[in-house]
Structure formats: C-alpha cells, structure tokens
Tab-separated table of C-alpha atoms in Angstrom:
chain	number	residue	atom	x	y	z
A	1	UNK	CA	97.024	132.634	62.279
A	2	UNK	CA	97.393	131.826	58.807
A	3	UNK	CA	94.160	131.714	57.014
A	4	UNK	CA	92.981	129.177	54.201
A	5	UNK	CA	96.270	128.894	51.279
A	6	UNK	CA	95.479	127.382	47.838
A	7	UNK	CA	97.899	126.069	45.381
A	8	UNK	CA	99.084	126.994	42.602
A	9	UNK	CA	97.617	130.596	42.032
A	10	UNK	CA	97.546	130.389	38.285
A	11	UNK	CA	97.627	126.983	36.396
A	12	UNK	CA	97.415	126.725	32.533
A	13	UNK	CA	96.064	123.327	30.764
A	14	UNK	CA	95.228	122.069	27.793
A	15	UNK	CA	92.418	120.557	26.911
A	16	UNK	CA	92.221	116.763	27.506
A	17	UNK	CA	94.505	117.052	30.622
A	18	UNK	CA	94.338	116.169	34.318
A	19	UNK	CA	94.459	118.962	36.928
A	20	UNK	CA	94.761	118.820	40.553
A	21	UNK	CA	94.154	121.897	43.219
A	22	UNK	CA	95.446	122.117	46.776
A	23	UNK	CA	93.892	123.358	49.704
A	24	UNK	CA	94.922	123.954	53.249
A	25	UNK	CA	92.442	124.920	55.949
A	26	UNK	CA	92.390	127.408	58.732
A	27	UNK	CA	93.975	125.535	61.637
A	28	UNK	CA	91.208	124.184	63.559
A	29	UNK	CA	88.488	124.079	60.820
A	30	UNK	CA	87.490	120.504	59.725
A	31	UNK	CA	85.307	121.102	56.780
A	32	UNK	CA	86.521	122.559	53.346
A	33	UNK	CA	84.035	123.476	50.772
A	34	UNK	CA	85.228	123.822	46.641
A	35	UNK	CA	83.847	126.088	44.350
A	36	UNK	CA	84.094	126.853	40.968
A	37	UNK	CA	83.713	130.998	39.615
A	38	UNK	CA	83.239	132.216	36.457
A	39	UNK	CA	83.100	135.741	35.494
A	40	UNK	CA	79.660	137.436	36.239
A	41	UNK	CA	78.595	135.047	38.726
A	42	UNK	CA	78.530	133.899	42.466
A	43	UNK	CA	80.630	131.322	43.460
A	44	UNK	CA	78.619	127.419	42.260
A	45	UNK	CA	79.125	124.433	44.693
A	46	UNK	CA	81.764	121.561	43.932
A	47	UNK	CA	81.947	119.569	47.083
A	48	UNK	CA	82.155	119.437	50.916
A	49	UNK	CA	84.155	117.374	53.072
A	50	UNK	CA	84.249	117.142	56.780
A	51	UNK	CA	85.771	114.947	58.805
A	52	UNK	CA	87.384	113.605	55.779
A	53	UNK	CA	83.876	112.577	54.819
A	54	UNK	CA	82.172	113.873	51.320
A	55	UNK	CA	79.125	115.692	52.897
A	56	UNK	CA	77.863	117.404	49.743
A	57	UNK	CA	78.225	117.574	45.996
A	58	UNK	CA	77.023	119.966	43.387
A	59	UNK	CA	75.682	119.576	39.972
A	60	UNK	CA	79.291	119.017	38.314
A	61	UNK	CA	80.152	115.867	36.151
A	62	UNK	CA	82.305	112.883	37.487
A	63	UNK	CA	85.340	114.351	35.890
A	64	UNK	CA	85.628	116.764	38.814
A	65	UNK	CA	86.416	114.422	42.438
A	66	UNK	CA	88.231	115.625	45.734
A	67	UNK	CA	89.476	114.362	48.651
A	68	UNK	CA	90.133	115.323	52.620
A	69	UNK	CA	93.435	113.829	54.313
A	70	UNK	CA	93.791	113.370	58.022
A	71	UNK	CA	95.344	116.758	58.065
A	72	UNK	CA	92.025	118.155	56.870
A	73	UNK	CA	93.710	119.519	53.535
A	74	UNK	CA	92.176	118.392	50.315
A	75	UNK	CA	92.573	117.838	46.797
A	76	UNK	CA	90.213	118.551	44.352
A	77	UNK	CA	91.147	116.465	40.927
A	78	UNK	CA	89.531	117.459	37.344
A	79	UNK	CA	90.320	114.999	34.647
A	80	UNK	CA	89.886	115.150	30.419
A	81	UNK	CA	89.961	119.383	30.751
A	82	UNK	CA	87.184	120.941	28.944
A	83	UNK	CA	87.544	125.000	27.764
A	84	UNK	CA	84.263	125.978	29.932
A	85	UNK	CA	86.503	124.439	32.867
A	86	UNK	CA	88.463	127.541	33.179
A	87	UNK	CA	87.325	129.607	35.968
A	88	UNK	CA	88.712	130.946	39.773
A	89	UNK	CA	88.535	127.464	41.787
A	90	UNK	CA	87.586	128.730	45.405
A	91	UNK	CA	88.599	126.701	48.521
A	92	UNK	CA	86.735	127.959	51.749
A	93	UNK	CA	87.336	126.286	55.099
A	94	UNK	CA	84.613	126.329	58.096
A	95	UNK	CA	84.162	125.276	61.611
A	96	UNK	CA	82.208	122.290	59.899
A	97	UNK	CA	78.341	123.395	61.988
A	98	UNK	CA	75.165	124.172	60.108
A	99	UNK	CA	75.836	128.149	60.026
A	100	UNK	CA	79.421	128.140	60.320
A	101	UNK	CA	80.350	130.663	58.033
A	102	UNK	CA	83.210	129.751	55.072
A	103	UNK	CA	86.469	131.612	54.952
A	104	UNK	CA	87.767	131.846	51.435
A	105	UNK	CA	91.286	131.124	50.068
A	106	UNK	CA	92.621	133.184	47.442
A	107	UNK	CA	91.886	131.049	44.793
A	108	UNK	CA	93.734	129.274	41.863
A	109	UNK	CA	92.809	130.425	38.289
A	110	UNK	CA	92.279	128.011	36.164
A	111	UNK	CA	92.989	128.561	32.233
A	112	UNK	CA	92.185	125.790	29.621
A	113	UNK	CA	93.461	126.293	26.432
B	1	UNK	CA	64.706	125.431	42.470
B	2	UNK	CA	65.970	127.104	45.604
B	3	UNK	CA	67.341	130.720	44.350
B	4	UNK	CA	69.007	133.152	45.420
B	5	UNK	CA	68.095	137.175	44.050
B	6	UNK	CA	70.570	139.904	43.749
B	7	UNK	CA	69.996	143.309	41.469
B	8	UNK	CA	73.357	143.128	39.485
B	9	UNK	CA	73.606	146.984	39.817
B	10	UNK	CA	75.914	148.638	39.012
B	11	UNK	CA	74.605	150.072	42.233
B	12	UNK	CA	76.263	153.524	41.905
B	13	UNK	CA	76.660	155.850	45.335
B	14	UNK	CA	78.172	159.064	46.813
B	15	UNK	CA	80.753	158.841	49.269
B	16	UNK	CA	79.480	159.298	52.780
B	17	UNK	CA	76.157	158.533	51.796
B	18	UNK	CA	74.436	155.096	52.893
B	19	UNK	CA	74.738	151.853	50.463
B	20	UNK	CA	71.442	149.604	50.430
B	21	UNK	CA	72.113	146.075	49.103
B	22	UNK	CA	68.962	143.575	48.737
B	23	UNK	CA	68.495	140.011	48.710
B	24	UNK	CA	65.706	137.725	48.287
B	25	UNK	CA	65.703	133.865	48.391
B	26	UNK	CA	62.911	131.248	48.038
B	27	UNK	CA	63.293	128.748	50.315
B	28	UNK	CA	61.230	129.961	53.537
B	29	UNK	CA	63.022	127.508	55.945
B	30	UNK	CA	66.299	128.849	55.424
B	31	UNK	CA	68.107	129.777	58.521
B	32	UNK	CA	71.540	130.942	57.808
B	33	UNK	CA	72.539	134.175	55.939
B	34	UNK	CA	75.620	135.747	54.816
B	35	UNK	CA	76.970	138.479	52.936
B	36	UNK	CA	80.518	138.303	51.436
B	37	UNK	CA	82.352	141.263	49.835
B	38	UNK	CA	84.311	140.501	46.911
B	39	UNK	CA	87.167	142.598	44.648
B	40	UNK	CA	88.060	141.753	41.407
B	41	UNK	CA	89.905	139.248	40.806
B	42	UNK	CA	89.943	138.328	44.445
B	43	UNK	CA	88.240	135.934	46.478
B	44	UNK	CA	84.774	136.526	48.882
B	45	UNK	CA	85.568	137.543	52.136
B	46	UNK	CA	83.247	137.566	54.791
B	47	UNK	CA	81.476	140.748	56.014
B	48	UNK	CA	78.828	139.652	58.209
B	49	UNK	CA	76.030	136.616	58.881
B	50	UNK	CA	72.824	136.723	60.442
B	51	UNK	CA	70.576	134.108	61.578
B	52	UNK	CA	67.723	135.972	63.377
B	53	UNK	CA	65.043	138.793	62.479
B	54	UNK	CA	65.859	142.121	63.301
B	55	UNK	CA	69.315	143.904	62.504
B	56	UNK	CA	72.832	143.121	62.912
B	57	UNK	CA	75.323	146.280	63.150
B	58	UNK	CA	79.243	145.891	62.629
B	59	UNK	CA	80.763	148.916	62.379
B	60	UNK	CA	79.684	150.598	59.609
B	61	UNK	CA	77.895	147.779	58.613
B	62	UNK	CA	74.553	146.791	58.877
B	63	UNK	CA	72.534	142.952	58.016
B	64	UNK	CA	68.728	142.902	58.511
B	65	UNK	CA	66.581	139.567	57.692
B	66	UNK	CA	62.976	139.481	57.491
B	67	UNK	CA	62.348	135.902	57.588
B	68	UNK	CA	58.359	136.418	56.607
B	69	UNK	CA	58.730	138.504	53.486
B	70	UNK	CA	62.203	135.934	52.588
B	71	UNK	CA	64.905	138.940	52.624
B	72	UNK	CA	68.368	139.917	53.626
B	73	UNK	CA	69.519	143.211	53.218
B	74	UNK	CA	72.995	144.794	53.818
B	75	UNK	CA	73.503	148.675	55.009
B	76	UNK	CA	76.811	150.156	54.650
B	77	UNK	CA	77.103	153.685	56.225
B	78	UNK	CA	79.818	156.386	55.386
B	79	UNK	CA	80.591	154.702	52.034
B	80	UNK	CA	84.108	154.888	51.506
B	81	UNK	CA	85.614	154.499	47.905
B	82	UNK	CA	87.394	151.243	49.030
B	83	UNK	CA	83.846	149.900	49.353
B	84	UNK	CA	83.636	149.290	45.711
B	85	UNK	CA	83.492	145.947	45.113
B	86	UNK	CA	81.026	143.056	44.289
B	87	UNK	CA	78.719	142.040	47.142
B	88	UNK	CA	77.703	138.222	47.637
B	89	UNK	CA	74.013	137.355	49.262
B	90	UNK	CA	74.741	133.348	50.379
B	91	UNK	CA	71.771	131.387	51.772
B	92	UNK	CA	72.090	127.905	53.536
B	93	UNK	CA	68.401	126.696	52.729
B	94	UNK	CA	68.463	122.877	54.290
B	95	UNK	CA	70.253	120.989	56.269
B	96	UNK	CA	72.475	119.677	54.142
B	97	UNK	CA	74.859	122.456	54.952
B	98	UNK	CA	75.155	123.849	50.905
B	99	UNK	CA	75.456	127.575	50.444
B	100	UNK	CA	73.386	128.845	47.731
B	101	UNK	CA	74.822	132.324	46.150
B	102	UNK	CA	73.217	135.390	44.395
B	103	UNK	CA	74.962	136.395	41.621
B	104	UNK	CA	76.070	139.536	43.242
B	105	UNK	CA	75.767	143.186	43.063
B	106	UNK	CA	78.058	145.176	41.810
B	107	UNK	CA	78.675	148.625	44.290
B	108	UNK	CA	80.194	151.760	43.391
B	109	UNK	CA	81.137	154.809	45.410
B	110	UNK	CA	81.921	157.959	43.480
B	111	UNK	CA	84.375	160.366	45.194
C-alpha cells in the first residue's frame, strides 16, 4: 500500500507570496495532521482534520489555513510568505482515534527567500 | 504549559551495546505515547507507542512508561550504526487528540 505522498518536495518563494501544500493519506485513514519543522526541533502542530472537519489548530497565525476534500486529501494554504516560514512542512495521516498513531509523509521543504 | 523533555544528546554509543533514550512530560493524564525515529533531512517514522505501564518489546526495541513518575523511555539493544538518527518522544496529553513533541535526542553509534 502506498503510504502518505506530499507535494511538491522542494518549493522556493518569495516573500509576500501565496503557497499551497498537498497531501494524500494512507488509504483508509480519515484524519491528516500538518506540521511545520525547523531545524533543531520536534515537529510543532498546524492543524487536524478528520472527517473533513478542522478538529485542532496550533498556535500559527491566520495566514496559514487548510482544508480536507471528500477524498480525505488536504491542502494546507500559507499566504503573504514570511522568511521564518521556511521549514520541512510534515503531513501525517492516522486512523483518526484518540491514540492512533500518525504516519508521516516525506515532507515538502519550504524555502522563503 | 504542557511539555514535553528530551536530553538533546548527542547521545553517543558503541555498537552492540544498549541505547537508553528518556522522556519526561508534565501533563499526568496523558495516555498516549510514542516514539518516532527520524534521519536527517527525512521525515519521523514511527518506531513504537505505548499506552500502558510496564514495557513494550519490538524487536530490538524496547518502550517503558511509568505513568506515576510521568516518563517514557526507549531501549534499543544491539545498536547498529544505522541507528543513528534523531529520536522523537510525542505525548497526546488531552483529548483533543494534539501530539505534543520533545525536541529530540540526537543518537549516535560508533563502529
């Protein structure tokens, strides 16, 4: 089976743009998680959606907003780029239960410039 | 603030010998617990979650929670150079289904 794929791999912006991530989940999961990674540090909480329903959302400004489509792929949109925006943008898909533990994409790096 | 702990290391080891990785979090009704293994540049992958006191054996790994004294530890026997890599504590602490991350610990095994 194929596991969770992210698109692109490796995106470069400038600053002031609009930026929009892809995620596909592991057939059969219905919740996908985002995160954001910098260097140094463990992966910091964007949003969940299950169900096509926003479940959670971190401590990130309203420039950063995401979706879930029937399919149970999301989007997850970052407008008016900032520099400290670059960083690895993790997708993880789950089962969707309290516990269900997140399987990671490979990620799409993020440069701003 | 609900935290998650993780010694940044480098944690530096002999191959063959046993890896100890450590983990403390605050929040005392947490109930889910995972460690993730992670290579630069690459993404977490999962190595193993626990959810009850006591130990947890996969292989040559090893997860053991003690709920009361708020810790999650991960054992990895027979460390193999291809063990080097960043290890991820992650803590769902309430019911609103968030995972809460250490900042990791960075492993080494020395041929």
């Amino acid at each position: 089976d194929a596991g969770v794929t992210q698109s692109p791999t490796h995106l470069i912006k400038t600053r002031g743009q609009h930026v929009t991530l892809r995620c596909s989940p592991i057939s059969g999961h219905k919740s996908v998680s985002w995160y954001q990674q910098v260097l140094g540090q463990g992966p910091q909480f964007i949003f969940q959606y299950y169900e096509k329903e926003e479940r959670g959302r971190g401590n990130f400004p309203d420039r950063f907003s995401a979706r879930q489509f029937p399919n149970y792929s999301s989007e997850l949109n970052v407008n008016a780029l900032l520099l400290g925006d670059s960083a690895l943008y993790l997708c993880a898909s789950s089962l969707g239960g309290v516990g269900s533990p997140l399987h990671f994409g490979n990620g799409t790096r993020l440069t701003v410039t | 603030q609900k935290e998650v702990e993780q010694n940044s290391g480098p944690l530096s080891v002999p191959e063959g010998a046993i890896a100890s990785l450590n983990c403390t979090y605050s929040d005392r009704v947490s109930q889910s617990f995972f460690w993730y293994r992670q290579y630069s540049g690459k993404s977490p992958e999962l190595i193993m979650s626990i959810y009850s006191n006591g130990d947890k054996e996969d292989g040559r790994f090893t997860a053991q929670l003690n709920k009361a004294s708020q810790y999650v530890s991960l054992l990895i026997r027979d460390s193999q150079p291809s063990d080097s890599a960043t290890y991820l504590c992650a803590v769902i602490m309430d019911s609103n289904y968030q995972l809460i991350w250490g900042a990791g610990t960075k492993l080494i095994i020395k041929p």
